[in-house]
Amino acid sequence: MKINSIELKNFRPYYGKHTINFATDDERHVTVIQGVNGAGKTSLFTALNWCLYGDNFVKRNIGHIGELVNRRALADGGMVETSVELRFTYQGMFPDQEVEFRAKREIQRDLRLDGTARPMTRLFLEITNWREFQDTEAANWIQAIIPENVSVHFFFDGEKIDNFTRPNRETEVESAIRNVLKVEEVERGMRHLEDVASEYQRQVSRHASGKLKPLLEVRETKKSLRSKLSKDIELLQEEVKLAKKQKRDIDARLEDIKGLRKLIDERKAIESELKQFKDQKVEYQEQTRSLANQGFIPLAKPVLDKGLEILREIPIGLPDTLLNELLDKMQCLCGRPIHDQSPEMKTIKNLLNQSISTNLGHIAQETHGDLKHLVRTHVEKIPIDLKSVLSDEEELEQNVRMKKGRLEEIEQALEDFDHDEANNLEKRRKEYEQSIPKLEGEINQIKGRIQEINMEITKLSQKINAEKDSNAKAEELKRYSKLADDSAKAMGKIYELFAENMRGHVQSETEQIFKDLVWNGDHFREVLLNKNYELQVIDESGEDVLPELSAGQRQVLSLAFIAAMAKVAVHETIPQLTEEPFPIVMDTAFGRLSRKHRENITRIIPNIANQLVLFVTDEELQGQAKENLASQIGAEYELEFDRESKTSKIKEIW
Amino acid sequence: MHSNIEGDRNQQPRKPRDRIRIDKVHHPTYIALTKPRENENHQDLSPFESMKNVFMLASFIGYNEKKRIPLGKDKEMIFAWARFSPEEDVPLLRALALAETEDVEVLTNQDRILIIAEEYANGGITEIRKQIEDMPGDRTTNLVDLLRNWNPYNRLLSTVL
């Protein structure tokens, strides 16, 4: 970054317009602005900062914004415009072209309206040949080019910069390194990745409910139970089969016993009949259900009657389409022509008034026919059919009861038969016979249970699939989380290395520059910037003598530290973060320094910045110090304060 | 009596509603009545062969009991108009609409016919549930008893049964 010019208008002691063109040449890049105390140096320094950073800078350093307005201009009355316009180049965003930025901040104050009105500050930023921005947008651009927390290390008051070297100021040192060397950006990246990892972890816990395992276990248990029940059914079916076989075997043996064959044959015939009756009963039940399902038809008898009554009243005459056609053709149905006054015409019109639409007539006729048919075929027939089926079923039941009674008689006869083997066989047969329905009942019960289990398994499987999907998502999120976490850790290591590297570089550069700047550099063995970011100056005996340094020496050390940061920022940061060097603008540059220090600093400092602007008193820069800078001064101005008009003027000397 | 059935040539006649709706609250009853009931010997057939048959019986019980109840906000669609048989169900539903409105024009308005049947079914279904589903015993027998005990039906059958 290089500042090309600053133009002030009615700013503090500067009445009207004043311009300074700064030295920007590579060889001659030093601008000296000198003036006695009160001539307006600090106002110029303020103008630069106000233009870039606005009212907050003024409030922190001067006070009320209104104090920026030149008093003489105020006295002129009317509309007063106070402005600072800064032109600078910065290639950080446009590396391949020379781009000039023109930033202008202004206050317009209309004294004719209300002298006490709070003045409004406006900011304009023009990027040449490209775009213009205003206020917040413009301020954001400036923050992106040179953030305020960075600029304080390059635009500073020489008398106040020894903050770095006062005891317990490690926080300032650390934040200076972090801001200027962009260590913070690495740290921010790391924090961001940590946040991302945490967010993924939170999502993981939402998706991975841990329910999959218990669900799978429950499903397995159900499947095992189902398998066991199926085996139970097989065993029971085997038992039924065996019981039936035993029954048949017993019947065969009973048949062989003399005098029993007839009874056994009769029993067989009855049992066969009962089996047929069972099938017949199912058939009757289905017929009953089918007829009962049509039961709404006889139930609708009142509706049918009323519907038919209404439909009967509808005149079933000639359709309206035919009557309309006759009217259109003006002819009678028999083909004779008719006219408006003819009686046929009257008849047709009367018929038309009584007719219904063709479509409705068609539906009405159709419905009438259907309803009559229903009455004829269903309304009475369904109850009759139903009665018939119910009666057949009842007859069947009676028959079943009778046959069962006969079976009991046969059983009794066999039990009473005078033959021990026959008695025993019948007894066993009875046991088998009783066991069969019992076993079949059990089988049905188990089948029902299996059906329930199947439904439970289906539901569980649905839940398991949903859980699996959720777990797959959780696994994916876990991978993301780990990746972000690993990246954050990697970045943490980079951050540590980077910060450590920067600290090391700043330390050695500070030491080098400090030794060059102080006249008695040999007296100090080394300058340390320890891990806690405390600056230490070690003398020949190995003692930290920082607390004992003079005010001038501390200012020199601070300068050395700033210069070191400037140098490291340009050469040592990560390529993507490398900044264009910033200019160094020093107010009251050498106020506290002894002659020796001034001579050293003026010799060294032009080499550590690509542009140097010094605000000095006539006493600060003279003799050898001035000579040291002479070959590099590209612009020199003198500020003059006129006590009578209480205004300052800028006079170009060189 | 002129009909607007032809309508404006540019105006397409609206398609009549096709789905038959019931109050959601009665849906479980319709399901239960058309499903076999699990019991020890698994002999209990569903008393109704279809939801359509439940709906038809409910409509005429509702009419005979003079219980016409508009459907509430939560509805369930249970079957399509095509399930009604053209020989029996459709003429009966038309007769129901005619008996209700005494207006022959209702015959050309399927939407009106449906609404009348739905609202009577909404009134009649409760009676069916009480007498078939909630009563002990075989449900088909309960259905026959319901038909047998129904007054108009009973009068009709008094000479037969």
PDB file of N, CA, C and O in Angstrom, chain A residues 199-222:
ATOM      1  N   GLU A 199     -20.679 -29.781  15.451  1.00  0.00           N
ATOM      2  CA  GLU A 199     -22.018 -29.793  14.864  1.00  0.00           C
ATOM      3  C   GLU A 199     -22.331 -31.178  14.287  1.00  0.00           C
ATOM      4  O   GLU A 199     -23.419 -31.719  14.485  1.00  0.00           O
ATOM      5  N   TYR A 200     -21.357 -31.741  13.575  1.00  0.00           N
ATOM      6  CA  TYR A 200     -21.552 -33.094  13.023  1.00  0.00           C
ATOM      7  C   TYR A 200     -21.786 -34.093  14.158  1.00  0.00           C
ATOM      8  O   TYR A 200     -22.628 -34.976  14.070  1.00  0.00           O
ATOM      9  N   GLN A 201     -21.029 -33.923  15.245  1.00  0.00           N
ATOM     10  CA  GLN A 201     -21.153 -34.844  16.375  1.00  0.00           C
ATOM     11  C   GLN A 201     -22.560 -34.760  16.976  1.00  0.00           C
ATOM     12  O   GLN A 201     -23.151 -35.763  17.330  1.00  0.00           O
ATOM     13  N   ARG A 202     -23.062 -33.517  17.034  1.00  0.00           N
ATOM     14  CA  ARG A 202     -24.428 -33.331  17.560  1.00  0.00           C
ATOM     15  C   ARG A 202     -25.438 -34.050  16.667  1.00  0.00           C
ATOM     16  O   ARG A 202     -26.351 -34.707  17.134  1.00  0.00           O
ATOM     17  N   GLN A 203     -25.218 -33.926  15.351  1.00  0.00           N
ATOM     18  CA  GLN A 203     -26.131 -34.592  14.411  1.00  0.00           C
ATOM     19  C   GLN A 203     -26.018 -36.106  14.526  1.00  0.00           C
ATOM     20  O   GLN A 203     -27.008 -36.814  14.393  1.00  0.00           O
ATOM     21  N   VAL A 204     -24.806 -36.581  14.776  1.00  0.00           N
ATOM     22  CA  VAL A 204     -24.583 -38.024  14.935  1.00  0.00           C
ATOM     23  C   VAL A 204     -25.455 -38.531  16.079  1.00  0.00           C
ATOM     24  O   VAL A 204     -26.172 -39.513  15.950  1.00  0.00           O
ATOM     25  N   SER A 205     -25.428 -37.796  17.216  1.00  0.00           N
ATOM     26  CA  SER A 205     -26.193 -38.281  18.366  1.00  0.00           C
ATOM     27  C   SER A 205     -27.691 -38.230  18.093  1.00  0.00           C
ATOM     28  O   SER A 205     -28.451 -39.002  18.660  1.00  0.00           O
ATOM     29  N   ARG A 206     -28.089 -37.322  17.192  1.00  0.00           N
ATOM     30  CA  ARG A 206     -29.513 -37.288  16.849  1.00  0.00           C
ATOM     31  C   ARG A 206     -29.899 -38.506  16.008  1.00  0.00           C
ATOM     32  O   ARG A 206     -30.977 -39.054  16.148  1.00  0.00           O
ATOM     33  N   HIS A 207     -28.993 -38.902  15.101  1.00  0.00           N
ATOM     34  CA  HIS A 207     -29.332 -39.992  14.180  1.00  0.00           C
ATOM     35  C   HIS A 207     -29.079 -41.374  14.778  1.00  0.00           C
ATOM     36  O   HIS A 207     -29.831 -42.296  14.530  1.00  0.00           O
ATOM     37  N   ALA A 208     -27.983 -41.502  15.517  1.00  0.00           N
ATOM     38  CA  ALA A 208     -27.662 -42.822  16.067  1.00  0.00           C
ATOM     39  C   ALA A 208     -28.324 -42.973  17.425  1.00  0.00           C
ATOM     40  O   ALA A 208     -27.812 -42.517  18.434  1.00  0.00           O
ATOM     41  N   SER A 209     -29.524 -43.545  17.421  1.00  0.00           N
ATOM     42  CA  SER A 209     -30.261 -43.625  18.686  1.00  0.00           C
ATOM     43  C   SER A 209     -29.816 -44.830  19.509  1.00  0.00           C
ATOM     44  O   SER A 209     -30.178 -44.958  20.659  1.00  0.00           O
ATOM     45  N   GLY A 210     -29.072 -45.753  18.873  1.00  0.00           N
ATOM     46  CA  GLY A 210     -28.623 -46.945  19.595  1.00  0.00           C
ATOM     47  C   GLY A 210     -29.732 -47.979  19.736  1.00  0.00           C
ATOM     48  O   GLY A 210     -29.632 -48.892  20.533  1.00  0.00           O
ATOM     49  N   LYS A 211     -30.820 -47.789  18.949  1.00  0.00           N
ATOM     50  CA  LYS A 211     -31.960 -48.705  19.099  1.00  0.00           C
ATOM     51  C   LYS A 211     -31.822 -49.934  18.216  1.00  0.00           C
ATOM     52  O   LYS A 211     -32.579 -50.886  18.367  1.00  0.00           O
ATOM     53  N   LEU A 212     -30.914 -49.881  17.242  1.00  0.00           N
ATOM     54  CA  LEU A 212     -30.835 -50.951  16.257  1.00  0.00           C
ATOM     55  C   LEU A 212     -30.571 -52.302  16.915  1.00  0.00           C
ATOM     56  O   LEU A 212     -31.249 -53.282  16.628  1.00  0.00           O
ATOM     57  N   LYS A 213     -29.584 -52.339  17.801  1.00  0.00           N
ATOM     58  CA  LYS A 213     -29.186 -53.611  18.406  1.00  0.00           C
ATOM     59  C   LYS A 213     -30.359 -54.252  19.182  1.00  0.00           C
ATOM     60  O   LYS A 213     -30.702 -55.402  18.918  1.00  0.00           O
ATOM     61  N   PRO A 214     -30.971 -53.496  20.114  1.00  0.00           N
ATOM     62  CA  PRO A 214     -32.110 -54.118  20.807  1.00  0.00           C
ATOM     63  C   PRO A 214     -33.234 -54.536  19.866  1.00  0.00           C
ATOM     64  O   PRO A 214     -33.862 -55.577  20.062  1.00  0.00           O
ATOM     65  N   LEU A 215     -33.471 -53.730  18.798  1.00  0.00           N
ATOM     66  CA  LEU A 215     -34.535 -54.091  17.852  1.00  0.00           C
ATOM     67  C   LEU A 215     -34.198 -55.402  17.148  1.00  0.00           C
ATOM     68  O   LEU A 215     -35.059 -56.279  16.989  1.00  0.00           O
ATOM     69  N   LEU A 216     -32.933 -55.526  16.730  1.00  0.00           N
ATOM     70  CA  LEU A 216     -32.507 -56.767  16.056  1.00  0.00           C
ATOM     71  C   LEU A 216     -32.654 -57.958  17.005  1.00  0.00           C
ATOM     72  O   LEU A 216     -33.081 -59.038  16.597  1.00  0.00           O
ATOM     73  N   GLU A 217     -32.303 -57.713  18.258  1.00  0.00           N
ATOM     74  CA  GLU A 217     -32.400 -58.789  19.253  1.00  0.00           C
ATOM     75  C   GLU A 217     -33.854 -59.233  19.438  1.00  0.00           C
ATOM     76  O   GLU A 217     -34.155 -60.421  19.455  1.00  0.00           O
ATOM     77  N   VAL A 218     -34.742 -58.224  19.527  1.00  0.00           N
ATOM     78  CA  VAL A 218     -36.163 -58.555  19.716  1.00  0.00           C
ATOM     79  C   VAL A 218     -36.669 -59.340  18.507  1.00  0.00           C
ATOM     80  O   VAL A 218     -37.374 -60.348  18.640  1.00  0.00           O
ATOM     81  N   ARG A 219     -36.257 -58.880  17.282  1.00  0.00           N
ATOM     82  CA  ARG A 219     -36.728 -59.572  16.079  1.00  0.00           C
ATOM     83  C   ARG A 219     -36.220 -61.017  16.047  1.00  0.00           C
ATOM     84  O   ARG A 219     -36.955 -61.936  15.685  1.00  0.00           O
ATOM     85  N   GLU A 220     -34.959 -61.188  16.457  1.00  0.00           N
ATOM     86  CA  GLU A 220     -34.401 -62.539  16.485  1.00  0.00           C
ATOM     87  C   GLU A 220     -35.177 -63.436  17.448  1.00  0.00           C
ATOM     88  O   GLU A 220     -35.478 -64.596  17.150  1.00  0.00           O
ATOM     89  N   THR A 221     -35.507 -62.864  18.614  1.00  0.00           N
ATOM     90  CA  THR A 221     -36.273 -63.622  19.610  1.00  0.00           C
ATOM     91  C   THR A 221     -37.621 -64.048  19.022  1.00  0.00           C
ATOM     92  O   THR A 221     -38.059 -65.188  19.175  1.00  0.00           O
ATOM     93  N   LYS A 222     -38.261 -63.094  18.321  1.00  0.00           N
ATOM     94  CA  LYS A 222     -39.577 -63.387  17.729  1.00  0.00           C
ATOM     95  C   LYS A 222     -39.440 -64.482  16.677  1.00  0.00           C
ATOM     96  O   LYS A 222     -40.291 -65.370  16.576  1.00  0.00           O
TER      97      LYS A 222
END
